mmCIF file of C-alpha atoms in Angstrom:
data_model
loop_
_atom_site.group_PDB
_atom_site.id
_atom_site.type_symbol
_atom_site.label_atom_id
_atom_site.label_comp_id
_atom_site.label_asym_id
_atom_site.label_seq_id
_atom_site.Cartn_x
_atom_site.Cartn_y
_atom_site.Cartn_z
ATOM 1 C CA UNK A 1 298.997 -1.392 123.950
ATOM 2 C CA UNK A 2 295.320 -0.839 124.685
ATOM 3 C CA UNK A 3 293.470 -2.169 121.625
ATOM 4 C CA UNK A 4 293.790 -5.500 119.843
ATOM 5 C CA UNK A 5 292.330 -5.864 116.372
ATOM 6 C CA UNK A 6 291.071 -9.188 115.081
ATOM 7 C CA UNK A 7 290.920 -10.232 111.449
ATOM 8 C CA UNK A 8 288.872 -13.384 111.801
ATOM 9 C CA UNK A 9 286.526 -14.018 114.707
ATOM 10 C CA UNK A 10 286.097 -17.779 114.778
ATOM 11 C CA UNK A 11 286.890 -20.084 117.678
ATOM 12 C CA UNK A 12 290.469 -18.939 118.273
ATOM 13 C CA UNK A 13 289.894 -15.291 117.393
ATOM 14 C CA UNK A 14 286.752 -15.025 119.485
ATOM 15 C CA UNK A 15 288.350 -16.764 122.459
ATOM 16 C CA UNK A 16 291.426 -14.542 122.304
ATOM 17 C CA UNK A 17 289.161 -11.496 122.115
ATOM 18 C CA UNK A 18 287.367 -12.578 125.293
ATOM 19 C CA UNK A 19 290.665 -13.202 127.087
ATOM 20 C CA UNK A 20 291.970 -9.820 125.985
ATOM 21 C CA UNK A 21 288.893 -8.059 127.341
ATOM 22 C CA UNK A 22 289.161 -9.960 130.613
ATOM 23 C CA UNK A 23 292.687 -8.574 130.922
ATOM 24 C CA UNK A 24 291.671 -4.980 130.276
ATOM 25 C CA UNK A 25 292.024 -4.542 126.520
ATOM 26 C CA UNK A 26 289.573 -3.109 124.029
ATOM 27 C CA UNK A 27 289.008 -5.259 120.953
ATOM 28 C CA UNK A 28 287.845 -4.602 117.412
ATOM 29 C CA UNK A 29 286.626 -7.752 115.685
ATOM 30 C CA UNK A 30 286.077 -8.420 112.010
ATOM 31 C CA UNK A 31 285.351 -11.294 109.658
ATOM 32 C CA UNK A 32 284.917 -11.881 105.950
ATOM 33 C CA UNK A 33 281.122 -11.502 106.070
ATOM 34 C CA UNK A 34 280.875 -7.982 107.465
ATOM 35 C CA UNK A 35 280.417 -6.380 110.889
ATOM 36 C CA UNK A 36 276.649 -6.862 110.849
ATOM 37 C CA UNK A 37 277.218 -10.621 111.227
ATOM 38 C CA UNK A 38 279.152 -10.113 114.482
ATOM 39 C CA UNK A 39 276.312 -8.669 116.556
ATOM 40 C CA UNK A 40 275.975 -11.750 118.756
ATOM 41 C CA UNK A 41 279.715 -12.011 119.391
ATOM 42 C CA UNK A 42 280.013 -8.323 120.295
ATOM 43 C CA UNK A 43 277.029 -8.626 122.638
ATOM 44 C CA UNK A 44 278.725 -11.602 124.285
ATOM 45 C CA UNK A 45 282.064 -9.790 124.571
ATOM 46 C CA UNK A 46 280.533 -6.654 126.082
ATOM 47 C CA UNK A 47 281.215 -2.941 126.065
ATOM 48 C CA UNK A 48 284.945 -3.276 125.364
ATOM 49 C CA UNK A 49 284.280 -4.789 121.934
ATOM 50 C CA UNK A 50 283.045 -3.433 118.646
ATOM 51 C CA UNK A 51 282.616 -4.924 115.187
ATOM 52 C CA UNK A 52 284.262 -3.457 112.103
ATOM 53 C CA UNK A 53 285.613 -4.296 108.680
ATOM 54 C CA UNK A 54 288.990 -6.019 108.411
ATOM 55 C CA UNK A 55 290.601 -2.764 107.310
ATOM 56 C CA UNK A 56 289.104 -0.899 110.274
ATOM 57 C CA UNK A 57 290.245 -3.610 112.692
ATOM 58 C CA UNK A 58 293.743 -3.408 111.203
ATOM 59 C CA UNK A 59 293.763 0.359 111.605
ATOM 60 C CA UNK A 60 292.424 0.304 115.166
ATOM 61 C CA UNK A 61 294.639 -2.374 116.665
ATOM 62 C CA UNK A 62 297.903 -1.585 118.404
ATOM 63 C CA UNK A 63 298.510 -5.286 117.789
ATOM 64 C CA UNK A 64 296.426 -7.258 115.288
ATOM 65 C CA UNK A 65 295.543 -10.955 115.363
ATOM 66 C CA UNK A 66 295.033 -12.745 112.044
ATOM 67 C CA UNK A 67 292.949 -15.866 112.549
ATOM 68 C CA UNK A 68 291.603 -16.912 109.149
ATOM 69 C CA UNK A 69 291.948 -19.882 106.791
ATOM 70 C CA UNK A 70 295.398 -19.953 105.195
ATOM 71 C CA UNK A 71 293.844 -19.826 101.720
ATOM 72 C CA UNK A 72 292.590 -16.295 102.509
ATOM 73 C CA UNK A 73 295.946 -14.685 103.387
ATOM 74 C CA UNK A 74 295.797 -12.468 100.292
ATOM 75 C CA UNK A 75 292.652 -10.799 101.690
ATOM 76 C CA UNK A 76 294.475 -9.414 104.744
ATOM 77 C CA UNK A 77 294.802 -5.614 104.342
ATOM 78 C CA UNK A 78 298.423 -4.577 103.903
ATOM 79 C CA UNK A 79 298.811 -0.806 104.293
ATOM 80 C CA UNK A 80 297.041 -0.374 107.671
ATOM 81 C CA UNK A 81 299.233 -3.092 109.189
ATOM 82 C CA UNK A 82 302.542 -1.491 108.175
ATOM 83 C CA UNK A 83 304.859 -1.215 111.169
ATOM 84 C CA UNK A 84 302.543 -3.213 113.438
ATOM 85 C CA UNK A 85 302.959 -6.516 115.250
ATOM 86 C CA UNK A 86 300.678 -9.088 113.629
ATOM 87 C CA UNK A 87 299.955 -12.332 115.481
ATOM 88 C CA UNK A 88 299.335 -15.261 113.121
ATOM 89 C CA UNK A 89 297.272 -18.092 114.625
ATOM 90 C CA UNK A 90 296.813 -19.965 111.356
ATOM 91 C CA UNK A 91 297.481 -23.559 110.350
ATOM 92 C CA UNK A 92 297.471 -25.163 106.917
ATOM 93 C CA UNK A 93 294.736 -27.722 106.315
ATOM 94 C CA UNK A 94 294.785 -28.846 102.648
ATOM 95 C CA UNK A 95 291.277 -30.274 102.926
ATOM 96 C CA UNK A 96 290.051 -26.760 103.763
ATOM 97 C CA UNK A 97 292.610 -24.530 102.063
ATOM 98 C CA UNK A 98 293.285 -26.523 98.907
ATOM 99 C CA UNK A 99 296.817 -27.464 97.919
ATOM 100 C CA UNK A 100 299.371 -24.667 98.363
ATOM 101 C CA UNK A 101 302.544 -25.753 96.585
ATOM 102 C CA UNK A 102 305.022 -23.812 98.725
ATOM 103 C CA UNK A 103 303.569 -25.363 101.865
ATOM 104 C CA UNK A 104 303.295 -28.831 100.341
ATOM 105 C CA UNK A 105 306.995 -28.870 99.418
ATOM 106 C CA UNK A 106 307.869 -27.157 102.734
ATOM 107 C CA UNK A 107 309.898 -24.430 101.077
ATOM 108 C CA UNK A 108 308.137 -21.990 103.398
ATOM 109 C CA UNK A 109 305.675 -21.930 106.293
ATOM 110 C CA UNK A 110 302.222 -20.484 106.873
ATOM 111 C CA UNK A 111 303.499 -17.517 108.871
ATOM 112 C CA UNK A 112 306.276 -16.807 106.385
ATOM 113 C CA UNK A 113 303.606 -16.591 103.670
ATOM 114 C CA UNK A 114 301.756 -14.024 105.765
ATOM 115 C CA UNK A 115 305.007 -12.145 106.392
ATOM 116 C CA UNK A 116 305.664 -12.043 102.633
ATOM 117 C CA UNK A 117 302.178 -10.610 102.153
ATOM 118 C CA UNK A 118 302.833 -8.009 104.889
ATOM 119 C CA UNK A 119 306.426 -6.923 104.192
ATOM 120 C CA UNK A 120 306.281 -3.871 106.471
ATOM 121 C CA UNK A 121 304.667 -5.701 109.408
ATOM 122 C CA UNK A 122 306.225 -7.830 112.152
ATOM 123 C CA UNK A 123 304.520 -11.223 111.990
ATOM 124 C CA UNK A 124 304.694 -13.499 115.032
ATOM 125 C CA UNK A 125 303.348 -17.059 115.032
ATOM 126 C CA UNK A 126 301.452 -17.812 118.244
ATOM 127 C CA UNK A 127 298.256 -19.400 119.625
ATOM 128 C CA UNK A 128 298.067 -21.856 116.715
ATOM 129 C CA UNK A 129 298.886 -25.020 118.666
ATOM 130 C CA UNK A 130 296.194 -24.955 121.335
ATOM 131 C CA UNK A 131 292.513 -25.892 121.156
ATOM 132 C CA UNK A 132 290.209 -22.919 121.639
ATOM 133 C CA UNK A 133 288.556 -24.651 124.600
ATOM 134 C CA UNK A 134 291.953 -25.036 126.296
ATOM 135 C CA UNK A 135 292.801 -21.438 125.460
ATOM 136 C CA UNK A 136 289.647 -20.385 127.289
ATOM 137 C CA UNK A 137 290.170 -22.575 130.346
ATOM 138 C CA UNK A 138 293.846 -23.344 130.989
ATOM 139 C CA UNK A 139 295.449 -19.941 131.464
ATOM 140 C CA UNK A 140 296.610 -19.021 134.974
ATOM 141 C CA UNK A 141 298.542 -15.993 136.259
ATOM 142 C CA UNK A 142 302.325 -15.897 136.125
ATOM 143 C CA UNK A 143 303.828 -17.307 139.308
ATOM 144 C CA UNK A 144 301.050 -19.824 139.833
ATOM 145 C CA UNK A 145 302.759 -23.022 141.087
ATOM 146 C CA UNK A 146 300.828 -25.341 138.764
ATOM 147 C CA UNK A 147 301.143 -23.226 135.630
ATOM 148 C CA UNK A 148 301.471 -26.152 133.262
ATOM 149 C CA UNK A 149 300.635 -24.856 129.802
ATOM 150 C CA UNK A 150 303.268 -23.253 127.599
ATOM 151 C CA UNK A 151 302.819 -21.694 124.165
ATOM 152 C CA UNK A 152 305.443 -21.134 121.490
ATOM 153 C CA UNK A 153 306.268 -17.796 119.879
ATOM 154 C CA UNK A 154 308.264 -17.342 116.643
ATOM 155 C CA UNK A 155 309.041 -14.220 114.629
ATOM 156 C CA UNK A 156 311.827 -12.504 112.765
ATOM 157 C CA UNK A 157 311.718 -9.418 114.996
ATOM 158 C CA UNK A 158 313.049 -9.913 118.516
ATOM 159 C CA UNK A 159 311.061 -6.914 119.746
ATOM 160 C CA UNK A 160 307.856 -8.307 118.237
ATOM 161 C CA UNK A 161 308.490 -11.741 119.748
ATOM 162 C CA UNK A 162 309.050 -10.136 123.128
ATOM 163 C CA UNK A 163 305.821 -8.138 122.861
ATOM 164 C CA UNK A 164 303.794 -11.219 121.934
ATOM 165 C CA UNK A 165 305.514 -13.327 124.607
ATOM 166 C CA UNK A 166 304.444 -10.714 127.163
ATOM 167 C CA UNK A 167 300.868 -10.967 125.898
ATOM 168 C CA UNK A 168 300.974 -14.780 126.068
ATOM 169 C CA UNK A 169 302.191 -14.487 129.643
ATOM 170 C CA UNK A 170 299.534 -11.923 130.541
ATOM 171 C CA UNK A 171 296.774 -14.114 129.139
ATOM 172 C CA UNK A 172 297.889 -16.970 131.392
ATOM 173 C CA UNK A 173 300.412 -19.118 129.532
ATOM 174 C CA UNK A 174 304.161 -19.635 129.729
ATOM 175 C CA UNK A 175 305.797 -18.278 126.553
ATOM 176 C CA UNK A 176 308.577 -20.232 124.846
ATOM 177 C CA UNK A 177 310.654 -18.251 122.338
ATOM 178 C CA UNK A 178 311.364 -20.442 119.312
ATOM 179 C CA UNK A 179 313.299 -17.869 117.278
ATOM 180 C CA UNK A 180 312.652 -16.808 113.666
ATOM 181 C CA UNK A 181 309.472 -17.479 111.698
ATOM 182 C CA UNK A 182 311.224 -20.236 109.759
ATOM 183 C CA UNK A 183 311.197 -22.276 112.985
ATOM 184 C CA UNK A 184 307.411 -22.031 113.252
ATOM 185 C CA UNK A 185 307.050 -25.362 111.455
ATOM 186 C CA UNK A 186 308.062 -27.030 114.715
ATOM 187 C CA UNK A 187 304.595 -26.451 116.173
ATOM 188 C CA UNK A 188 302.451 -26.623 113.069
ATOM 189 C CA UNK A 189 299.667 -29.138 112.476
ATOM 190 C CA UNK A 190 300.452 -32.783 113.349
ATOM 191 C CA UNK A 191 303.779 -32.102 115.053
ATOM 192 C CA UNK A 192 304.649 -33.310 118.546
ATOM 193 C CA UNK A 193 303.846 -29.872 120.002
ATOM 194 C CA UNK A 194 300.504 -29.437 118.249
ATOM 195 C CA UNK A 195 297.502 -29.146 120.658
ATOM 196 C CA UNK A 196 299.217 -31.256 123.318
ATOM 197 C CA UNK A 197 299.627 -29.972 126.856
ATOM 198 C CA UNK A 198 303.183 -29.189 127.929
ATOM 199 C CA UNK A 199 304.880 -27.008 130.474
ATOM 200 C CA UNK A 200 307.793 -24.912 129.189
ATOM 201 C CA UNK A 201 310.400 -27.679 129.478
ATOM 202 C CA UNK A 202 308.067 -30.220 127.929
ATOM 203 C CA UNK A 203 307.256 -27.908 125.048
ATOM 204 C CA UNK A 204 310.938 -27.276 124.339
ATOM 205 C CA UNK A 205 311.489 -31.041 124.243
ATOM 206 C CA UNK A 206 308.520 -31.512 121.897
ATOM 207 C CA UNK A 207 309.784 -28.756 119.604
ATOM 208 C CA UNK A 208 313.187 -30.436 119.434
ATOM 209 C CA UNK A 209 311.507 -33.657 118.284
ATOM 210 C CA UNK A 210 309.559 -32.029 115.457
ATOM 211 C CA UNK A 211 309.674 -33.882 112.141
ATOM 212 C CA UNK A 212 309.005 -32.374 108.732
ATOM 213 C CA UNK A 213 305.930 -33.707 106.940
ATOM 214 C CA UNK A 214 308.109 -35.220 104.238
ATOM 215 C CA UNK A 215 309.907 -37.278 106.868
ATOM 216 C CA UNK A 216 306.814 -38.553 108.675
#
C-alpha cells in the first residue's frame, strides 16, 4: 500500500491525510466541491498530496477513506472501489443528515449502509470515535510505554480488518478488533467509547458497556 485516497477532506479526512504523509504514504484528496477548492489543503500537505475528483481518488487509492456526511453516502463512486478496502469514518447526526429511518430504528448501522452501497468493496469502520485534534496529537509509535489511546476497527472481512488495524497501529494508535460491521454501533455517536480516551483494555470495557439508542 503506497497511496491512500480520500473521499471527503474535512477535519478527520484532512488530519488522516497529514498523518499518512508523515508515515510515508502518497495521498489523493477529494471533496464534493471539486479539486480546485483543495488548493490550500494540498499546499499544506506538501508534495506527497494531490487534489482530484472523488472518482479519481477512488481509482488512485490502494485503500480509500470515506469521510463525508452520512446523508451523502449515495454519492460515493461504486465501480472504482470494487475489491478495495474502504475505511468509513462517518457518524450519523440527524441534525445534519436528516432522519434516516434505518438508522433511527437501528435495523442497520452507518457503515453497513456504506457496505450495502459498495457491495464489492470491503468496508471497515475506523477513526470515527476520536476528535480530529486528538487524532493529530495523540498517536505514538508501537512499543511506546505510555501508548494510551486505542481505536476500534470493525468489518466483515478479516483481511480488511487486519489491514486497517495495521494502519491504525502505524499511525500511532492501538487497534482493537471489534468483529463484523454490525458491531460498529458499539462506538458510534454518544456511546461510552465515543471520543473518550481509553487504552486497549479500557476501550474493550467501554465497548462492552455500549447501549443502543433505544435503550438510553
